[in-house]
């Protein structure tokens, strides 16, 4: 039986819908009926990455549970591209980092209506160098060449902010930046074409693990900039840990974390949004990619924590039903 909440608790949930959920989950009753949604495509990420793997699992679950007749995980390069596809109507759902969503909303006033369905997993900012590079921290980056992620990607957005608050953007020997995507960045690092690679993802990033098996790599701790990041962008950045041996022979480090959100347009039918949230809550264990370490993925308790991004009305209904 679900835990009963006091009237004060129910009022708080209805007003804010911002507290972590702690109740046991009821059965996934809403997903037994087909929603009025013939197709639900998900703008995700590059093949081989956690975004794409998660979207594939979610896509299959949407069909299996009768929420959509058909669904596909769309290959993309960046969170910003995902949001563009969403607002253009070329995708029905989109995965995006919370800081990219906040920047998108700030820069696209007409699209401020994009809404969150839930927080689906934690992303970890990887700053990767070769073990013999001599680079120990951010202060060693002047004059170096950095792969900063594909244009508009979550990696690029957060990386630019890190470089800015670290004082490296205006340094007299500012690092040389190359906007390389997920796969091309790892290839460039492996071939020695860049000195440093920024990469945002879940754990482990499988292609990075593959590269680490053949080369000696290190992860840099860049959390020295976290206080300044939090001052400039409140509520978006967390201190997290990439444990040792997440990647072969690589020592663990503290890292910067950002929530990954599942986004939708406000015109997504309310009962469809409600059914998707209930699916995420009830089937969370089935939506973790096999390659994942499993510790950063969605849980019923953290779904509602959307880093200040407004919830779709149908998502609010689902959370009130689940926890109110």
Short mmCIF file of C-alpha atoms in Angstrom, two decimals:
data_model
loop_
_atom_site.label_atom_id
_atom_site.label_comp_id
_atom_site.label_asym_id
_atom_site.label_seq_id
_atom_site.Cartn_x
_atom_site.Cartn_y
_atom_site.Cartn_z
CA UNK A 1 0.00 0.00 0.00
CA UNK A 2 1.31 3.47 -0.85
CA UNK A 3 2.38 5.66 2.05
CA UNK A 4 -0.29 8.20 3.06
CA UNK A 5 0.77 11.83 3.18
CA UNK A 6 -0.52 14.57 5.47
CA UNK A 7 -2.74 17.34 4.03
CA UNK A 8 0.25 19.68 4.28
CA UNK A 9 2.40 17.30 2.23
CA UNK A 10 -0.31 16.92 -0.43
CA UNK A 11 -0.65 20.70 -0.61
CA UNK A 12 3.10 21.10 -1.09
CA UNK A 13 3.14 18.53 -3.88
CA UNK A 14 0.26 20.21 -5.62
CA UNK A 15 1.84 23.64 -5.32
CA UNK A 16 5.44 22.88 -6.14
CA UNK A 17 5.81 19.30 -7.34
CA UNK A 18 9.47 19.70 -6.53
CA UNK A 19 10.16 17.38 -3.60
CA UNK A 20 11.76 13.95 -4.22
CA UNK A 21 9.21 11.17 -4.33
CA UNK A 22 9.37 8.64 -1.51
CA UNK A 23 6.22 6.57 -1.87
CA UNK A 24 6.00 3.03 -3.11
CA UNK A 25 4.76 2.80 -6.68
CA UNK A 26 1.26 1.59 -7.53
CA UNK A 27 0.67 -0.64 -10.50
CA UNK A 28 1.10 0.78 -14.00
CA UNK A 29 -2.63 0.87 -14.69
CA UNK A 30 -2.62 3.72 -17.21
CA UNK A 31 -0.40 1.82 -19.62
CA UNK A 32 -2.93 -0.96 -20.06
CA UNK A 33 -4.97 1.32 -22.32
CA UNK A 34 -3.77 2.67 -25.64
CA UNK A 35 -3.19 6.40 -25.65
CA UNK A 36 -4.27 8.57 -28.57
CA UNK A 37 -0.75 8.75 -29.94
CA UNK A 38 0.06 6.84 -33.12
CA UNK A 39 3.76 7.72 -33.05
CA UNK A 40 6.25 8.89 -30.41
CA UNK A 41 9.77 9.47 -31.75
CA UNK A 42 12.56 10.37 -29.32
CA UNK A 43 15.40 12.73 -30.25
CA UNK A 44 18.32 11.09 -28.47
CA UNK A 45 22.04 11.11 -29.34
CA UNK A 46 24.88 9.46 -31.21
CA UNK A 47 24.94 5.72 -31.75
CA UNK A 48 26.96 4.01 -29.04
CA UNK A 49 26.15 6.67 -26.47
CA UNK A 50 23.94 6.41 -23.41
CA UNK A 51 21.33 8.81 -24.78
CA UNK A 52 20.70 6.61 -27.80
CA UNK A 53 20.74 3.33 -25.86
CA UNK A 54 18.28 4.68 -23.31
CA UNK A 55 16.02 6.06 -26.05
CA UNK A 56 15.98 2.68 -27.79
CA UNK A 57 14.81 0.97 -24.59
CA UNK A 58 12.21 3.64 -23.91
CA UNK A 59 10.99 3.50 -27.51
CA UNK A 60 10.42 -0.23 -27.27
CA UNK A 61 8.67 0.15 -23.90
CA UNK A 62 6.32 2.82 -25.25
CA UNK A 63 5.09 0.40 -27.89
CA UNK A 64 5.05 -2.67 -25.66
CA UNK A 65 2.95 -0.86 -23.05
CA UNK A 66 0.45 0.52 -25.55
CA UNK A 67 1.38 4.19 -25.20
CA UNK A 68 2.22 4.53 -28.90
CA UNK A 69 1.60 2.46 -32.00
CA UNK A 70 5.15 3.09 -33.22
CA UNK A 71 8.23 4.78 -31.81
CA UNK A 72 11.84 5.30 -32.87
CA UNK A 73 15.03 6.58 -31.25
CA UNK A 74 16.35 9.32 -33.53
CA UNK A 75 20.13 9.59 -33.90
CA UNK A 76 21.35 13.12 -33.26
CA UNK A 77 24.52 14.95 -32.23
CA UNK A 78 23.45 17.30 -29.49
CA UNK A 79 20.97 18.32 -26.79
CA UNK A 80 20.26 21.58 -28.63
CA UNK A 81 19.52 19.66 -31.83
CA UNK A 82 17.14 17.45 -29.86
CA UNK A 83 15.27 20.49 -28.59
CA UNK A 84 15.14 21.99 -32.08
CA UNK A 85 13.63 18.75 -33.43
CA UNK A 86 11.12 18.79 -30.59
CA UNK A 87 9.85 22.32 -31.14
CA UNK A 88 9.81 21.81 -34.92
CA UNK A 89 7.53 18.83 -34.47
CA UNK A 90 10.08 16.42 -35.98
CA UNK A 91 10.35 14.59 -32.65
CA UNK A 92 7.70 14.05 -30.00
CA UNK A 93 10.08 13.61 -27.05
CA UNK A 94 13.65 14.78 -26.53
CA UNK A 95 16.52 14.02 -24.18
CA UNK A 96 18.56 17.04 -23.12
CA UNK A 97 20.86 18.19 -20.35
CA UNK A 98 19.22 20.51 -17.84
CA UNK A 99 21.69 23.34 -18.41
CA UNK A 100 21.17 23.14 -22.18
CA UNK A 101 17.40 23.21 -21.64
CA UNK A 102 17.73 26.29 -19.43
CA UNK A 103 19.91 28.05 -22.02
CA UNK A 104 17.52 27.07 -24.83
CA UNK A 105 14.56 28.50 -22.97
CA UNK A 106 16.44 31.71 -22.20
CA UNK A 107 17.49 32.19 -25.83
CA UNK A 108 14.19 31.15 -27.41
CA UNK A 109 11.48 33.08 -25.64
CA UNK A 110 8.83 31.81 -28.06
CA UNK A 111 9.73 28.24 -27.15
CA UNK A 112 9.62 28.75 -23.39
CA UNK A 113 6.68 26.36 -23.32
CA UNK A 114 8.80 23.22 -23.66
CA UNK A 115 8.10 21.09 -20.63
CA UNK A 116 9.76 18.29 -18.69
CA UNK A 117 8.35 14.84 -18.10
CA UNK A 118 11.08 13.82 -15.69
CA UNK A 119 14.73 13.49 -14.80
CA UNK A 120 15.90 10.24 -16.33
CA UNK A 121 19.55 10.04 -15.36
CA UNK A 122 22.69 11.82 -14.22
CA UNK A 123 25.34 12.93 -16.68
CA UNK A 124 29.02 13.11 -15.81
CA UNK A 125 31.42 15.65 -17.28
CA UNK A 126 34.57 13.81 -18.39
CA UNK A 127 37.77 15.76 -18.97
CA UNK A 128 40.13 13.23 -20.57
CA UNK A 129 43.86 13.44 -21.31
CA UNK A 130 46.60 10.98 -22.13
CA UNK A 131 48.46 9.85 -19.05
CA UNK A 132 51.80 11.21 -20.31
CA UNK A 133 50.42 14.60 -21.36
CA UNK A 134 51.74 16.48 -18.34
CA UNK A 135 48.29 18.03 -17.87
CA UNK A 136 47.23 17.88 -14.23
CA UNK A 137 44.43 20.44 -13.94
CA UNK A 138 42.66 23.32 -15.69
CA UNK A 139 45.61 25.63 -15.10
CA UNK A 140 47.63 23.49 -17.52
CA UNK A 141 45.24 24.05 -20.44
CA UNK A 142 46.51 27.38 -21.87
CA UNK A 143 47.95 26.74 -25.32
CA UNK A 144 46.53 23.23 -25.49
CA UNK A 145 44.02 21.90 -28.03
CA UNK A 146 40.66 20.81 -26.63
CA UNK A 147 37.88 18.82 -28.22
CA UNK A 148 34.90 20.72 -26.80
CA UNK A 149 31.98 18.70 -28.19
CA UNK A 150 29.67 19.15 -31.15
CA UNK A 151 28.23 22.63 -31.61
CA UNK A 152 25.18 23.05 -29.39
CA UNK A 153 25.76 19.79 -27.52
CA UNK A 154 25.47 19.51 -23.77
CA UNK A 155 29.21 18.85 -23.70
CA UNK A 156 29.87 22.09 -25.59
CA UNK A 157 27.50 24.20 -23.46
CA UNK A 158 28.93 23.03 -20.14
CA UNK A 159 32.51 23.02 -21.43
CA UNK A 160 32.19 26.66 -22.53
CA UNK A 161 30.94 27.60 -19.09
CA UNK A 162 33.80 25.74 -17.40
CA UNK A 163 36.38 27.47 -19.60
CA UNK A 164 34.72 30.83 -18.95
CA UNK A 165 34.61 30.62 -15.14
CA UNK A 166 38.15 29.19 -15.11
CA UNK A 167 39.36 32.33 -16.88
CA UNK A 168 40.60 30.40 -19.90
CA UNK A 169 38.41 32.02 -22.56
CA UNK A 170 40.22 35.35 -22.17
CA UNK A 171 43.64 33.94 -21.32
CA UNK A 172 46.46 35.34 -23.47
CA UNK A 173 47.16 31.73 -24.48
CA UNK A 174 43.57 30.61 -24.66
CA UNK A 175 43.21 26.93 -25.53
CA UNK A 176 42.54 26.05 -29.16
CA UNK A 177 39.00 24.70 -29.37
CA UNK A 178 37.78 22.10 -31.83
CA UNK A 179 34.06 21.33 -31.90
CA UNK A 180 34.25 17.59 -32.29
CA UNK A 181 31.34 15.23 -31.79
CA UNK A 182 31.27 12.16 -29.61
CA UNK A 183 33.00 9.68 -31.93
CA UNK A 184 35.30 12.13 -33.73
CA UNK A 185 36.53 13.55 -30.44
CA UNK A 186 37.56 10.15 -29.11
CA UNK A 187 39.28 9.37 -32.40
CA UNK A 188 41.17 12.68 -32.30
CA UNK A 189 42.30 12.07 -28.72
CA UNK A 190 43.46 8.57 -29.55
CA UNK A 191 45.46 9.81 -32.54
CA UNK A 192 47.02 12.68 -30.64
CA UNK A 193 45.29 15.39 -32.69
CA UNK A 194 43.97 17.03 -29.53
CA UNK A 195 45.41 17.21 -26.01
CA UNK A 196 42.17 17.20 -24.05
CA UNK A 197 38.66 15.91 -24.68
CA UNK A 198 35.50 17.14 -22.99
CA UNK A 199 32.72 14.56 -22.98
CA UNK A 200 29.38 14.48 -21.17
CA UNK A 201 27.61 11.18 -20.68
CA UNK A 202 26.40 8.44 -18.42
CA UNK A 203 28.78 5.82 -17.08
CA UNK A 204 30.57 4.15 -18.57
CA UNK A 205 30.92 5.76 -21.98
CA UNK A 206 31.56 2.57 -23.93
CA UNK A 207 33.79 4.02 -26.70
CA UNK A 208 35.89 5.71 -24.02
CA UNK A 209 36.24 2.39 -22.22
CA UNK A 210 37.33 0.81 -25.51
CA UNK A 211 39.94 3.54 -26.05
CA UNK A 212 41.23 3.16 -22.49
CA UNK A 213 41.95 -0.52 -23.10
CA UNK A 214 44.50 0.40 -25.73
CA UNK A 215 45.94 3.66 -24.37
CA UNK A 216 46.94 5.09 -21.01
CA UNK A 217 44.43 7.81 -20.18
CA UNK A 218 43.57 9.95 -17.18
CA UNK A 219 40.52 11.87 -16.02
CA UNK A 220 41.03 15.38 -14.68
CA UNK A 221 39.18 16.73 -11.66
CA UNK A 222 37.70 20.06 -12.81
CA UNK A 223 35.45 20.61 -9.79
CA UNK A 224 37.57 23.57 -8.65
CA UNK A 225 35.25 25.69 -10.82
CA UNK A 226 32.06 24.26 -9.30
CA UNK A 227 31.46 27.12 -6.82
CA UNK A 228 31.71 29.69 -9.61
CA UNK A 229 29.47 27.59 -11.87
CA UNK A 230 26.85 27.37 -9.16
CA UNK A 231 27.00 31.11 -8.54
CA UNK A 232 26.55 31.86 -12.25
CA UNK A 233 23.99 29.11 -12.95
CA UNK A 234 22.13 28.19 -9.75
CA UNK A 235 20.46 24.83 -9.36
CA UNK A 236 22.08 23.08 -12.33
CA UNK A 237 25.44 21.62 -11.34
CA UNK A 238 26.29 18.92 -8.79
CA UNK A 239 29.46 17.35 -7.45
CA UNK A 240 29.52 13.69 -8.45
CA UNK A 241 32.11 10.92 -8.57
CA UNK A 242 33.41 8.84 -11.46
CA UNK A 243 34.62 5.78 -9.52
CA UNK A 244 38.00 4.19 -10.13
CA UNK A 245 38.06 1.47 -12.80
CA UNK A 246 34.86 2.71 -14.37
CA UNK A 247 37.29 2.79 -17.28
CA UNK A 248 40.19 0.29 -17.45
CA UNK A 249 43.10 1.34 -15.24
CA UNK A 250 41.81 4.91 -14.80
CA UNK A 251 41.76 6.37 -11.29
CA UNK A 252 38.45 7.77 -10.09
CA UNK A 253 37.87 11.52 -9.77
CA UNK A 254 35.32 14.01 -8.57
CA UNK A 255 33.35 15.40 -11.49
CA UNK A 256 30.60 17.84 -12.41
CA UNK A 257 27.15 16.36 -12.89
CA UNK A 258 24.06 17.63 -14.69
CA UNK A 259 20.62 16.06 -14.85
CA UNK A 260 19.37 14.64 -18.13
CA UNK A 261 15.72 15.42 -18.74
CA UNK A 262 13.02 13.90 -20.91
CA UNK A 263 11.29 16.84 -22.58
CA UNK A 264 8.01 17.27 -24.45
CA UNK A 265 5.99 20.03 -26.04
CA UNK A 266 3.01 21.27 -24.02
CA UNK A 267 0.65 20.07 -26.75
CA UNK A 268 1.52 16.44 -26.06
CA UNK A 269 -1.83 14.99 -24.89
CA UNK A 270 -2.10 15.05 -21.13
CA UNK A 271 -3.01 11.37 -20.78
CA UNK A 272 -0.02 10.44 -22.95
CA UNK A 273 2.34 12.44 -20.73
CA UNK A 274 0.79 10.82 -17.65
CA UNK A 275 1.22 7.35 -19.13
CA UNK A 276 4.88 8.02 -20.03
CA UNK A 277 5.70 9.15 -16.48
CA UNK A 278 4.00 6.11 -15.01
CA UNK A 279 5.95 3.92 -17.40
CA UNK A 280 9.23 5.53 -16.33
CA UNK A 281 8.35 5.06 -12.66
CA UNK A 282 7.12 1.48 -12.87
CA UNK A 283 9.58 0.12 -15.43
CA UNK A 284 12.73 2.01 -14.42
CA UNK A 285 14.74 -1.18 -13.97
CA UNK A 286 14.00 -2.19 -17.58
CA UNK A 287 15.25 1.10 -19.01
CA UNK A 288 18.89 0.89 -17.93
CA UNK A 289 21.23 0.03 -20.84
CA UNK A 290 23.29 -3.12 -20.35
CA UNK A 291 26.51 -1.13 -20.67
CA UNK A 292 25.57 1.20 -17.82
CA UNK A 293 27.10 1.09 -14.38
CA UNK A 294 23.51 1.51 -13.25
CA UNK A 295 24.14 4.02 -10.49
CA UNK A 296 23.22 7.15 -12.45
CA UNK A 297 19.95 6.12 -14.02
CA UNK A 298 16.39 7.03 -13.31
CA UNK A 299 14.77 6.02 -10.07
CA UNK A 300 11.17 6.66 -9.01
CA UNK A 301 12.51 8.89 -6.22
CA UNK A 302 14.36 11.29 -8.52
CA UNK A 303 12.12 11.47 -11.59
CA UNK A 304 10.39 14.60 -10.36
CA UNK A 305 13.64 16.53 -9.76
CA UNK A 306 13.80 18.45 -13.04
CA UNK A 307 16.32 21.17 -12.07
CA UNK A 308 13.68 23.87 -12.01
CA UNK A 309 12.26 23.13 -15.46
CA UNK A 310 8.44 23.26 -15.56
CA UNK A 311 6.57 19.98 -15.71
CA UNK A 312 4.06 19.05 -18.38
CA UNK A 313 0.54 19.16 -16.86
CA UNK A 314 0.12 15.46 -17.59
CA UNK A 315 3.38 14.75 -15.74
CA UNK A 316 2.09 16.73 -12.76
CA UNK A 317 -1.06 14.61 -12.75
CA UNK A 318 1.05 11.45 -12.77
CA UNK A 319 3.23 12.56 -9.86
CA UNK A 320 0.22 13.60 -7.82
CA UNK A 321 -1.40 10.24 -8.46
CA UNK A 322 1.79 8.34 -7.67
CA UNK A 323 2.76 10.27 -4.57
CA UNK A 324 -0.22 12.38 -3.50
#
